[in-house]
Amino acid sequence: MQLELNNVTKTYRGRQAVTDVSMRIGPGVLGLLGPNGAGKSSLMRILSTITRPTSGTVTWNGTDIVARPEPLRRVLGYLPQDFGVYPNLSAGEFLRYLAAVKGLSTRSAKERVDELLELVNLTDTGSRPVGKFSGGMRQRVGIAQALLNDPELLVVDEPTVGLDPEERMRFRNLLGDLASDRIVILSTHIVSDIEAIADDIAILTAGELRRRGTPEELLRSADGLVWEAIVPVDAVADIRQRATITRTVRTSRGVRVRAVAHTPPVPGARPVEPDLEDAYVNAVHTPITPAGVTR
Ligand SMILES: Nc1ncnc2c1ncn2[C@@H]1O[C@H](COP(=O)(O)OP(=O)(O)OP(=O)(O)O)[C@@H](O)[C@H]1O
Ligand SMILES: [Mg+2]
């Protein structure tokens, strides 16, 4: 089970959305992190054979997915970012309809749909129309449809948008469980979504792959670059000029500021252990030269 990207570039009307991305992806959860417009969805659409790379190649177990998409499509589950539902159908009806579209036989479709409704905790929604579901319930319908064919490659694009904290956690656990014997690629711009489940993280900014590694490797990349200081409220703006602030907390003694910079952003700032959020911010914004001057 291996997905390999070689120098993948995607251009829309002359504008590059994905630039020269190469990676090898094996079983487990790959967290694709990046800010809005980084190219996450474009890359995922390429991997899902919805769109073709402008240049570069993608292979699935050695087979080019543009020349021969079928082997990948058979084992692919995809939850697009803009997943739409038929509002008048129940969850079961909707999933059975999609199962038919995907070519499952009526009998195995019924069994599989019941199994999936159970898995995503929607069994007791009965005949309620999907149009009346909450955002989180719809996302669960989305993940269920992506699992209809028990995919080896599961691509889910920002699946946690609109979920409440409890649903987020459930969703994360579900994806983590699924990843034991398949490739799960999950995009998000929220670090905590993947912190607990991704063993492999890729950070994309402006179409480029900025970092790739385990959470530990990412953490190490921000070693010595994270600072905390308690400062008066009116000093925060000044720090923002010299560092990327990752957190501010009001305290009785002033604002506790956490920031990423090559040198202490204010005199007396103390170095702290990076967390994944700091490491992500550092990877995305590398605007600081070793001298501490913003480029
Ligand atoms: N079909 C398209 N036609 C033209 N430009 C596009 C198209 N799809 C994406 N783009 C552009 O490509 C760039 C990358 O977009 P993409 O949707 O892949 O980013 P993203 O990381 O998924 O962002 P978000 O977090 O907002 O979902 C953006 O500048 C976007 O405007
Ligand atoms: Mg997107």
mmCIF file of N, CA, C and O and ligand atoms in Angstrom, residues 40-41 81 157-158, ligand 2:
data_model
loop_
_atom_site.group_PDB
_atom_site.id
_atom_site.type_symbol
_atom_site.label_atom_id
_atom_site.label_comp_id
_atom_site.label_asym_id
_atom_site.label_seq_id
_atom_site.Cartn_x
_atom_site.Cartn_y
_atom_site.Cartn_z
ATOM 1 N N LYS A 40 -4.216 22.410 -0.056
ATOM 2 C CA LYS A 40 -4.591 21.108 0.513
ATOM 3 C C LYS A 40 -5.668 20.419 -0.331
ATOM 4 O O LYS A 40 -5.522 19.263 -0.708
ATOM 5 N N SER A 41 -6.737 21.158 -0.614
ATOM 6 C CA SER A 41 -7.836 20.537 -1.372
ATOM 7 C C SER A 41 -7.395 20.198 -2.788
ATOM 8 O O SER A 41 -7.771 19.152 -3.325
ATOM 9 N N GLN A 81 -14.264 18.535 0.659
ATOM 10 C CA GLN A 81 -14.489 19.633 1.611
ATOM 11 C C GLN A 81 -15.925 20.154 1.497
ATOM 12 O O GLN A 81 -16.543 20.532 2.480
ATOM 13 N N ASP A 157 -11.138 15.702 3.525
ATOM 14 C CA ASP A 157 -10.734 17.098 3.393
ATOM 15 C C ASP A 157 -11.465 17.959 4.417
ATOM 16 O O ASP A 157 -12.671 18.177 4.300
ATOM 17 N N GLU A 158 -10.758 18.439 5.402
ATOM 18 C CA GLU A 158 -11.300 19.264 6.488
ATOM 19 C C GLU A 158 -12.573 18.669 7.094
ATOM 20 O O GLU A 158 -13.611 19.318 7.152
HETATM 21 MG MG MG B 2 -9.457 23.171 1.154
#
